[in-house]
Amino acid sequence: MQLLHAPCWPHLPFQGCKSPSILALVPPDRFLQLSAINFSLHPSKLEKSIWVSHRPSIFGCGSTNATSVEVSTGTAENDVLKALSQIIDPDFGTDIVSCGFVKDMQINEALGEVSFRLELTTPACPIKDMFEQRANEVVLAIPWVNKVNVTMSAQPARPIFAEQLPEGLQKISNIVAVSSCKGGVGKSTVAVNLAYTLAGMGARVGIFDADVYGPSLPTMVSPENRLLEMNPEKRTIIPTEYLGVKLVSFGFSGQGRAIMRGPMVSGVINQLLTTTEWGELDYLVIDMPPGTGDIQLTLCQVVPLTAAVIVTTPQKLAFIDVAKGVRMFSKLKVPCIAVVENMCHFDADGKRYYPFGRGSGSQVVQQFGIPHLFDLPIRPTLSASGDSGMPEVAADPCGEVANTFQDLGVCVVQQCAKIRQQVSTAVIYDKSIKAIKVKVPQSDEEFFLHPATVRRNDRSAQSVDEWTGDQKLQYTDVPEDIEPEEIRPMGNYAVSITWPDGFSQVVCLILFHSKS
């Protein structure tokens, strides 16, 4: 194996990243880049983690605990767990017991009664009904069981080290940007209908209209209170609501549309977003303004975006602008999970017509490797609903447009969950071999990093003098047998390693394959 040093990825969404070092143990034909970011956190008491080799489901419990049920050696408990292990998560091919779904099991064998709870990471899980139905079926099939009581719950994942985020964002599980980088393609329509689709799936949702120059949200929804209020004690913004979704837009501030220069707009957007009392949200949908300038970069840097949905139309000109946005998100390490091609076609006289041509959405998918493409037709009702203040998915929840947005909502839920789990399932500490094990996603390959080597390569201000570059942490300061106390995911591309001295080392993972 070989030791590598290389420059850090240039645009990482963490403040304080200056001169990270990259450390990797390299097998003969592949290599892994591991960047130790120059960003450290003061020691804080964190909840102990349990390291397991199971890969948790994207809809599993919030912890990485492989089996979260207190199981005795009795045959009754074993019978129930064996039955439940027949239920396989369709995304990862792992049974729900190993995934840690099962909680609070209680058994009365004399009466033949079994009760337990299935805990998911999102209330919008699209297969939660299937899990509940199958759990009832397989447990009732046990000969001695007469009654089964299955309850469903959700414990959404929270941002790691939430205290480092602005207070208003600390209880938001996923932040999804809807972007086009071109005006007039229906981006706001997609953002609003996606938000209300997620709300219809059972999630707690908010919408942030980030377009100060031309806010669309006040036209597309009809809240009873059309003015934002301020909490005088906390100096925070109280969002308005419509059909259970929290709303914030400059258009609700009583100022109409802004006439101001770019730096002022960035400040206004930052204030509106970060000082709002969003509360606990499963998804915050951000309707991004068109372009790839200061405002867009500020949004991407201020908030920990989970993912982006790209909106385009069939024209070639739309593809050119959208491509800029995809590249921007790529540089900022925000994964683009879906493309929505709006105004694709309309049906008349038994034929389908494509008035704006075809192929822009497919071109985005093919050129940039975005996995999912959704088509929206030209429908008068879709346009009218945007002007009337009632989202189409709420006005016609069983229509063709609503079905398309339902598919998009399922995609967003699944992809966001996969992104959040990718790092936590890729990096664990294997006590048996005393090594940090890194598993390459979608591969059977594993890399093993020596804990002392990782700790010694920290490039934060506590280990390296920021002014002179002199090494403050000496080689001998780190014991050869040091072991991490815990490894926790931080954002989409990093983990935080807590060491016995309380030091938290943030490590950015850039995983990719390459021929040596």
Coordinates of C-alpha atoms in Angstrom, one line a residue:
M1 CA 0.0 0.0 0.0
Q2 CA 1.0 3.6 -0.7
L3 CA 0.6 6.9 1.1
L4 CA -0.9 9.7 -0.9
H5 CA -0.9 13.5 -0.5
A6 CA -3.0 15.7 -2.8
P7 CA -4.8 19.0 -2.8
C8 CA -8.3 19.2 -1.4
W9 CA -11.4 19.4 -3.5
P10 CA -11.7 23.2 -4.2
H11 CA -15.2 23.9 -3.1
L12 CA -16.3 22.2 0.1
P13 CA -19.5 23.3 1.8
F14 CA -17.9 23.8 5.2
Q15 CA -16.7 27.1 6.6
G16 CA -13.1 27.2 7.7
C17 CA -11.7 24.8 5.1
K18 CA -8.3 26.1 4.1
S19 CA -5.5 23.7 3.4
P20 CA -6.8 20.1 4.0
S21 CA -4.4 17.2 3.6
I22 CA -5.5 14.0 1.9
L23 CA -4.5 10.7 3.3
A24 CA -5.2 7.3 1.9
L25 CA -4.1 3.7 2.0
V26 CA -4.0 2.5 -1.6
P27 CA -4.6 -1.0 -2.9
P28 CA -2.9 -2.0 -6.1
D29 CA -5.7 -1.0 -8.5
R30 CA -7.9 1.5 -6.7
F31 CA -7.5 4.4 -4.4
L32 CA -9.5 6.5 -2.0
Q33 CA -9.1 10.1 -1.1
L34 CA -9.7 11.1 2.5
S35 CA -9.5 14.9 3.2
A36 CA -9.0 16.1 6.7
I37 CA -10.6 19.5 6.7
N38 CA -9.0 22.4 8.5
F39 CA -12.1 22.8 10.6
S40 CA -12.3 21.7 14.2
L41 CA -15.0 21.8 16.8
H42 CA -14.5 22.4 20.5
P43 CA -15.0 19.2 22.5
S44 CA -18.6 18.4 23.4
K45 CA -20.2 15.4 25.0
L46 CA -21.7 13.3 22.2
E47 CA -23.9 10.3 22.5
K48 CA -22.0 7.0 22.3
S49 CA -22.4 5.2 19.0
I50 CA -22.5 1.5 18.4
W51 CA -20.4 0.2 15.5
V52 CA -21.9 -2.5 13.4
S53 CA -21.2 -4.0 10.0
H54 CA -24.8 -4.0 8.8
R55 CA -25.8 -1.5 6.1
P56 CA -28.9 0.3 7.4
S57 CA -31.9 0.9 5.2
I58 CA -32.6 4.4 4.0
F59 CA -35.9 4.2 5.8
G60 CA -34.5 2.6 8.9
C61 CA -34.0 3.9 12.4
G62 CA -32.0 7.0 13.0
S63 CA -29.1 5.1 14.8
T64 CA -26.8 2.6 13.3
N65 CA -27.8 0.0 15.9
A66 CA -28.1 -3.3 14.0
T67 CA -30.7 -4.8 16.3
S68 CA -32.5 -2.3 18.5
V69 CA -34.7 -4.8 20.3
E70 CA -33.8 -6.2 23.8
V71 CA -34.0 -9.9 23.0
S72 CA -33.8 -12.7 25.5
T73 CA -32.9 -16.2 24.6
G74 CA -36.5 -17.2 24.8
T75 CA -38.0 -18.9 21.7
A76 CA -41.0 -16.5 21.6
E77 CA -38.8 -13.5 20.9
N78 CA -36.7 -15.5 18.5
D79 CA -39.9 -16.6 16.7
V80 CA -41.0 -13.0 16.2
L81 CA -37.6 -11.7 15.1
K82 CA -37.2 -14.6 12.7
A83 CA -40.6 -13.9 11.2
L84 CA -39.9 -10.1 10.9
S85 CA -36.5 -10.8 9.3
Q86 CA -38.4 -12.1 6.2
I87 CA -39.3 -8.5 5.4
I88 CA -36.6 -7.2 3.2
D89 CA -36.0 -3.5 2.5
P90 CA -36.3 -3.2 -1.3
D91 CA -33.5 -0.5 -1.6
F92 CA -30.7 -2.3 0.2
G93 CA -31.8 -5.9 0.3
T94 CA -31.5 -6.1 4.1
D95 CA -34.1 -7.4 6.5
I96 CA -35.9 -4.9 8.8
V97 CA -34.5 -6.5 12.0
S98 CA -30.9 -6.0 10.9
C99 CA -31.8 -2.5 9.7
G100 CA -32.9 -1.7 13.3
F101 CA -36.5 -0.9 12.5
V102 CA -38.0 -2.9 15.3
K103 CA -38.4 -1.1 18.7
D104 CA -40.2 -1.6 22.0
M105 CA -41.1 -5.2 21.5
Q106 CA -43.5 -6.7 24.2
I107 CA -44.7 -10.3 24.2
N108 CA -47.3 -12.1 26.2
E109 CA -46.8 -15.7 25.1
A110 CA -49.6 -17.0 27.4
L111 CA -52.2 -14.8 25.6
G112 CA -50.5 -15.0 22.2
E113 CA -50.1 -11.2 22.0
V114 CA -47.2 -9.4 20.4
S115 CA -46.7 -5.6 20.1
F116 CA -43.8 -3.6 18.7
R117 CA -43.0 -0.4 16.9
L118 CA -41.4 0.1 13.5
E119 CA -39.4 3.4 13.5
L120 CA -38.6 5.0 10.2
T121 CA -36.3 8.0 9.5
T122 CA -39.1 9.9 7.7
P123 CA -42.8 10.1 8.0
A124 CA -43.0 10.4 4.2
C125 CA -41.6 6.9 3.7
P126 CA -43.4 5.7 0.5
I127 CA -43.4 2.0 1.7
K128 CA -44.4 2.5 5.3
D129 CA -47.8 0.9 4.7
M130 CA -46.2 -2.1 3.1
F131 CA -43.9 -2.5 6.1
E132 CA -46.9 -2.3 8.5
Q133 CA -49.0 -4.8 6.5
R134 CA -46.2 -7.3 6.1
A135 CA -45.2 -7.1 9.7
N136 CA -48.8 -8.0 10.7
E137 CA -48.9 -10.8 8.3
V138 CA -45.6 -12.6 9.1
V139 CA -46.1 -12.3 12.9
L140 CA -49.7 -13.5 12.8
A141 CA -48.4 -16.5 10.8
I142 CA -46.6 -17.8 13.9
P143 CA -48.7 -20.6 15.4
W144 CA -48.9 -19.3 18.9
V145 CA -49.6 -15.7 18.0
N146 CA -53.3 -14.6 18.2
K147 CA -53.0 -10.8 18.2
V148 CA -50.4 -8.4 16.8
N149 CA -50.2 -4.6 17.5
V150 CA -47.9 -2.8 15.1
T151 CA -47.4 1.0 15.6
M152 CA -45.5 3.1 13.1
S153 CA -43.3 6.1 14.0
A154 CA -40.5 8.2 12.5
Q155 CA -37.4 9.7 14.0
P156 CA -36.0 12.0 11.3
A157 CA -32.3 12.4 11.1
R158 CA -31.0 15.7 12.4
P159 CA -28.1 17.7 11.1
I160 CA -24.9 16.6 12.8
F161 CA -23.5 19.3 15.1
A162 CA -26.7 21.3 14.6
E163 CA -25.5 23.9 17.1
Q164 CA -23.0 25.0 14.4
L165 CA -25.9 26.0 12.1
P166 CA -28.0 29.1 12.3
E167 CA -30.6 28.6 15.0
G168 CA -33.5 28.6 12.5
L169 CA -32.0 25.7 10.5
Q170 CA -31.1 23.4 13.4
K171 CA -34.2 21.2 13.3
I172 CA -34.5 20.8 9.6
S173 CA -33.7 17.2 8.4
N174 CA -33.4 17.8 4.6
I175 CA -33.0 21.0 2.6
V176 CA -33.8 20.5 -1.1
A177 CA -33.0 23.2 -3.7
V178 CA -35.2 23.5 -6.8
S179 CA -33.2 25.2 -9.5
S180 CA -33.2 26.0 -13.2
C181 CA -30.8 28.9 -13.6
K182 CA -33.2 30.2 -16.2
G183 CA -36.4 32.1 -15.7
G184 CA -39.8 31.1 -17.1
V185 CA -39.3 27.3 -17.1
G186 CA -41.8 26.6 -14.3
K187 CA -39.3 26.2 -11.4
S188 CA -41.6 27.8 -8.9
T189 CA -44.5 25.6 -10.0
V190 CA -42.3 22.5 -9.5
A191 CA -41.0 23.7 -6.1
V192 CA -44.5 24.5 -4.7
N193 CA -46.2 21.3 -6.0
L194 CA -43.2 19.2 -4.8
A195 CA -43.5 20.7 -1.3
Y196 CA -47.3 20.0 -1.1
T197 CA -46.7 16.5 -2.4
L198 CA -44.2 15.8 0.4
A199 CA -46.7 17.3 2.9
G200 CA -49.4 15.0 1.5
M201 CA -47.0 12.0 2.1
G202 CA -47.0 12.9 5.8
A203 CA -43.9 15.0 6.1
R204 CA -43.5 18.4 7.8
V205 CA -42.6 20.8 5.0
G206 CA -41.6 24.4 4.5
I207 CA -41.1 26.5 1.4
F208 CA -38.5 29.3 1.1
D209 CA -39.0 31.6 -1.9
A210 CA -35.4 32.8 -2.5
D211 CA -36.3 35.1 -5.4
V212 CA -36.3 38.7 -4.0
Y213 CA -36.6 40.4 -7.4
G214 CA -39.6 38.4 -8.5
P215 CA -41.1 36.4 -5.7
S216 CA -43.7 33.9 -7.0
L217 CA -44.9 32.3 -3.8
P218 CA -47.5 35.0 -2.9
T219 CA -49.3 34.3 -6.2
M220 CA -49.1 30.5 -6.1
V221 CA -50.5 30.0 -2.5
S222 CA -53.2 31.7 -0.6
P223 CA -52.4 31.9 3.1
E224 CA -54.9 33.6 5.3
N225 CA -52.2 35.7 6.8
R226 CA -50.2 37.3 4.0
L227 CA -47.7 39.1 6.1
L228 CA -44.7 37.7 7.9
E229 CA -44.6 38.5 11.6
M230 CA -41.6 39.0 13.9
N231 CA -41.1 37.7 17.4
P232 CA -40.2 40.9 19.2
E233 CA -38.3 39.1 22.0
K234 CA -36.2 36.7 19.8
R235 CA -36.0 39.1 16.8
T236 CA -37.0 36.1 14.6
I237 CA -39.4 35.7 11.8
I238 CA -42.6 33.7 12.2
P239 CA -43.5 32.0 8.9
T240 CA -47.0 32.1 7.5
E241 CA -48.8 28.8 6.6
Y242 CA -51.1 27.5 3.9
L243 CA -52.5 23.9 4.0
G244 CA -50.1 22.9 6.7
V245 CA -46.9 24.0 4.9
K246 CA -44.8 26.8 6.3
L247 CA -44.1 29.7 3.9
V248 CA -41.5 32.5 3.8
S249 CA -41.1 34.9 0.9
F250 CA -39.9 38.5 0.4
G251 CA -43.3 38.9 -1.1
F252 CA -44.9 38.4 2.3
S253 CA -42.7 41.1 3.9
G254 CA -45.0 43.9 2.7
Q255 CA -42.2 45.2 0.5
G256 CA -43.4 43.7 -2.8
R257 CA -40.5 43.2 -5.1
A258 CA -37.0 44.3 -4.3
I259 CA -35.0 47.1 -6.1
M260 CA -31.5 46.7 -4.7
R261 CA -28.0 45.6 -5.5
G262 CA -26.7 42.1 -5.3
P263 CA -24.9 42.2 -2.0
M264 CA -27.9 43.7 -0.3
V265 CA -30.1 40.9 -1.8
S266 CA -27.8 38.2 -0.4
G267 CA -28.1 39.8 3.0
V268 CA -31.9 39.9 2.8
I269 CA -32.0 36.2 1.7
N270 CA -29.6 35.2 4.4
Q271 CA -31.7 37.0 7.1
L272 CA -35.0 35.6 5.9
L273 CA -33.8 32.0 5.7
T274 CA -31.7 31.8 8.9
T275 CA -33.7 33.9 11.3
T276 CA -37.1 32.2 10.5
E277 CA -38.6 30.0 13.2
W278 CA -38.9 27.0 10.9
G279 CA -39.2 24.6 13.9
E280 CA -39.0 20.9 13.1
L281 CA -39.2 20.1 9.4
D282 CA -38.6 17.0 7.5
Y283 CA -38.1 18.9 4.2
L284 CA -37.4 22.6 3.4
V285 CA -37.9 23.2 -0.3
I286 CA -35.9 26.2 -1.5
D287 CA -37.2 27.9 -4.7
M288 CA -33.9 29.1 -6.1
P289 CA -33.7 32.3 -8.1
P290 CA -32.5 32.1 -11.7
G291 CA -28.7 32.4 -12.3
T292 CA -25.4 31.2 -10.9
G293 CA -24.2 34.4 -9.2
D294 CA -23.6 35.7 -5.7
I295 CA -27.1 35.0 -4.5
Q296 CA -27.1 31.3 -5.5
L297 CA -23.5 30.8 -4.1
T298 CA -24.5 32.5 -0.8
L299 CA -27.5 30.1 -0.5
C300 CA -25.4 27.1 -1.2
Q301 CA -22.7 28.1 1.3
V302 CA -25.0 29.3 4.1
V303 CA -27.3 26.2 4.3
P304 CA -26.3 22.6 4.3
L305 CA -28.2 21.6 1.1
T306 CA -29.1 17.9 1.0
A307 CA -29.8 17.7 -2.7
A308 CA -31.0 19.7 -5.8
V309 CA -33.8 19.1 -8.3
I310 CA -33.2 20.6 -11.7
V311 CA -36.0 22.1 -13.8
T312 CA -35.8 22.6 -17.6
T313 CA -37.8 22.8 -20.7
P314 CA -37.3 21.0 -24.1
Q315 CA -35.5 23.9 -25.8
K316 CA -31.7 23.8 -26.4
L317 CA -31.4 27.3 -24.8
A318 CA -32.9 26.0 -21.5
F319 CA -30.3 23.1 -21.5
I320 CA -27.4 25.6 -21.9
D321 CA -28.5 27.5 -18.8
V322 CA -29.4 24.5 -16.8
A323 CA -26.0 22.9 -17.5
K324 CA -24.4 25.9 -15.7
G325 CA -26.5 25.3 -12.6
V326 CA -25.6 21.6 -12.6
R327 CA -21.9 22.4 -12.7
M328 CA -22.4 24.9 -9.9
F329 CA -24.0 22.3 -7.6
S330 CA -21.3 19.8 -8.6
K331 CA -18.5 22.2 -7.5
L332 CA -20.3 22.9 -4.2
K333 CA -20.7 19.1 -3.7
V334 CA -24.5 19.3 -3.7
P335 CA -25.9 16.1 -5.5
C336 CA -28.5 16.7 -8.2
I337 CA -31.0 13.9 -7.8
A338 CA -33.7 14.5 -10.5
V339 CA -34.5 16.5 -13.6
V340 CA -38.0 17.8 -14.3
E341 CA -38.7 18.6 -17.9
N342 CA -41.6 21.0 -17.9
M343 CA -44.0 21.8 -20.8
C344 CA -43.0 18.7 -22.7
H345 CA -46.1 17.9 -24.7
F346 CA -49.8 18.1 -25.0
D347 CA -52.4 15.7 -26.3
A348 CA -55.1 16.7 -28.9
D349 CA -57.2 14.7 -31.4
G350 CA -55.7 11.5 -30.2
K351 CA -52.1 12.6 -30.9
R352 CA -49.2 13.8 -28.8
Y353 CA -47.5 17.1 -29.8
Y354 CA -44.1 18.4 -28.8
P355 CA -44.3 22.2 -29.6
F356 CA -40.9 23.0 -28.1
G357 CA -39.0 20.1 -29.4
R358 CA -37.6 17.2 -27.4
G359 CA -34.5 16.1 -25.6
S360 CA -33.3 18.8 -23.2
G361 CA -34.2 16.8 -20.1
S362 CA -32.7 13.6 -21.5
Q363 CA -29.6 15.5 -22.4
V364 CA -29.1 16.8 -18.9
V365 CA -29.6 13.2 -17.5
Q366 CA -27.2 11.7 -20.0
Q367 CA -24.5 14.3 -19.9
F368 CA -24.4 14.8 -16.1
G369 CA -25.5 11.3 -14.9
I370 CA -28.5 12.5 -13.0
P371 CA -30.5 9.3 -12.4
H372 CA -34.1 10.4 -12.6
L373 CA -36.1 12.2 -15.3
F374 CA -39.8 13.4 -14.9
D375 CA -41.9 14.9 -17.6
L376 CA -44.7 17.5 -17.1
P377 CA -47.2 18.1 -19.8
I378 CA -48.6 21.4 -21.0
R379 CA -51.9 21.7 -19.0
P380 CA -54.1 24.7 -18.7
T381 CA -55.0 23.6 -15.2
L382 CA -51.4 23.5 -14.1
S383 CA -50.9 27.1 -15.2
A384 CA -54.2 28.2 -13.8
S385 CA -53.6 26.6 -10.4
G386 CA -50.3 28.6 -10.1
D387 CA -52.2 31.8 -10.7
S388 CA -55.2 31.0 -8.5
G389 CA -53.3 30.4 -5.3
M390 CA -54.1 26.7 -5.1
P391 CA -51.3 24.2 -6.0
E392 CA -52.4 21.7 -8.7
V393 CA -51.5 18.7 -6.5
A394 CA -53.9 20.0 -3.8
A395 CA -56.6 21.0 -6.3
D396 CA -56.6 17.7 -8.2
P397 CA -54.8 15.1 -6.0
C398 CA -55.7 12.2 -8.3
G399 CA -54.9 13.8 -11.6
E400 CA -52.0 13.0 -14.0
V401 CA -49.9 16.0 -12.9
A402 CA -50.4 15.0 -9.2
N403 CA -49.3 11.4 -10.1
T404 CA -46.1 12.7 -11.7
F405 CA -45.3 14.8 -8.6
Q406 CA -46.1 11.8 -6.4
D407 CA -43.3 9.9 -8.3
L408 CA -41.0 12.9 -7.9
G409 CA -41.8 13.1 -4.2
V410 CA -41.0 9.4 -3.7
C411 CA -37.7 10.0 -5.6
V412 CA -36.8 12.9 -3.4
V413 CA -37.5 11.0 -0.2
Q414 CA -35.5 8.0 -1.3
Q415 CA -32.6 9.9 -2.7
C416 CA -32.3 12.3 0.3
A417 CA -32.3 9.3 2.7
K418 CA -29.6 7.5 0.6
I419 CA -27.4 10.6 0.6
R420 CA -27.7 11.0 4.4
Q421 CA -26.9 7.3 4.9
Q422 CA -24.0 7.1 2.4
V423 CA -21.3 8.5 4.7
S424 CA -22.5 6.8 7.9
T425 CA -22.6 3.4 6.2
A426 CA -19.3 3.9 4.5
V427 CA -17.1 4.7 7.5
I428 CA -17.0 2.6 10.7
Y429 CA -14.4 1.6 13.2
D430 CA -13.7 -2.1 13.3
K431 CA -12.6 -3.0 16.8
S432 CA -11.6 -6.5 15.9
I433 CA -8.8 -5.3 13.6
K434 CA -8.4 -1.8 15.2
A435 CA -8.8 0.0 11.9
I436 CA -11.1 2.6 10.4
K437 CA -12.9 0.8 7.6
V438 CA -14.1 2.7 4.6
K439 CA -16.5 0.9 2.2
V440 CA -16.8 2.3 -1.3
P441 CA -20.5 2.9 -2.2
Q442 CA -21.9 0.5 -4.8
S443 CA -18.8 -1.7 -4.5
D444 CA -17.5 -4.6 -2.3
E445 CA -14.1 -2.9 -1.9
E446 CA -13.0 -1.8 1.5
F447 CA -10.1 0.4 2.7
F448 CA -8.5 0.2 6.1
L449 CA -7.0 3.3 7.7
H450 CA -4.8 3.3 10.8
P451 CA -6.5 5.5 13.5
A452 CA -3.2 7.1 14.6
T453 CA -2.3 8.0 11.1
V454 CA -5.7 9.7 10.5
R455 CA -5.3 11.6 13.8
R456 CA -1.8 12.7 13.0
N457 CA -2.8 14.1 9.7
D458 CA -5.3 16.6 11.1
R459 CA -4.8 20.0 9.5
S460 CA -7.0 22.1 11.8
A461 CA -5.9 25.1 13.7
Q462 CA -5.4 23.0 16.8
S463 CA -2.8 20.8 15.0
V464 CA -1.2 23.3 12.5
D465 CA -0.3 27.0 13.1
E466 CA -2.5 28.9 10.6
W467 CA 0.0 31.7 10.2
T468 CA 3.3 29.9 9.9
G469 CA 2.2 26.4 8.8
D470 CA 4.3 24.9 11.6
Q471 CA 3.1 21.6 12.9
K472 CA 1.8 22.0 16.5
L473 CA 0.6 18.4 16.9
Q474 CA 3.8 16.2 17.0
Y475 CA 4.0 12.7 15.8
T476 CA 4.7 11.4 19.3
D477 CA 1.7 13.3 20.7
V478 CA -0.6 10.6 19.3
P479 CA -0.3 7.2 20.8
E480 CA 0.1 4.4 18.3
D481 CA -2.8 2.5 19.8
I482 CA -5.3 5.4 19.8
E483 CA -8.9 4.4 18.9
P484 CA -11.8 6.7 17.9
E485 CA -14.6 7.0 20.4
E486 CA -17.2 7.5 17.7
I487 CA -17.6 8.3 14.0
R488 CA -20.7 10.3 13.0
P489 CA -21.8 11.6 9.6
M490 CA -21.6 15.4 9.0
G491 CA -23.4 16.7 6.0
N492 CA -23.3 14.8 2.8
Y493 CA -19.5 14.3 2.3
A494 CA -17.9 14.2 5.7
V495 CA -17.7 12.4 9.1
S496 CA -16.7 13.7 12.5
I497 CA -14.3 11.5 14.4
T498 CA -14.2 12.1 18.2
W499 CA -11.0 11.0 19.9
P500 CA -10.4 10.1 23.6
D501 CA -9.1 13.6 24.4
G502 CA -12.5 15.1 23.3
F503 CA -11.1 16.5 20.0
S504 CA -13.5 16.3 17.1
Q505 CA -11.8 15.9 13.7
V506 CA -13.9 16.6 10.7
V507 CA -12.9 14.5 7.7
C508 CA -14.2 15.0 4.2
L509 CA -14.6 11.9 2.0
I510 CA -14.2 12.1 -1.7
L511 CA -14.8 8.6 -2.9
F512 CA -14.1 7.6 -6.4
H513 CA -12.5 4.9 -8.5
S514 CA -9.4 5.3 -10.5
K515 CA -6.9 3.1 -12.2
S516 CA -3.5 3.3 -10.6

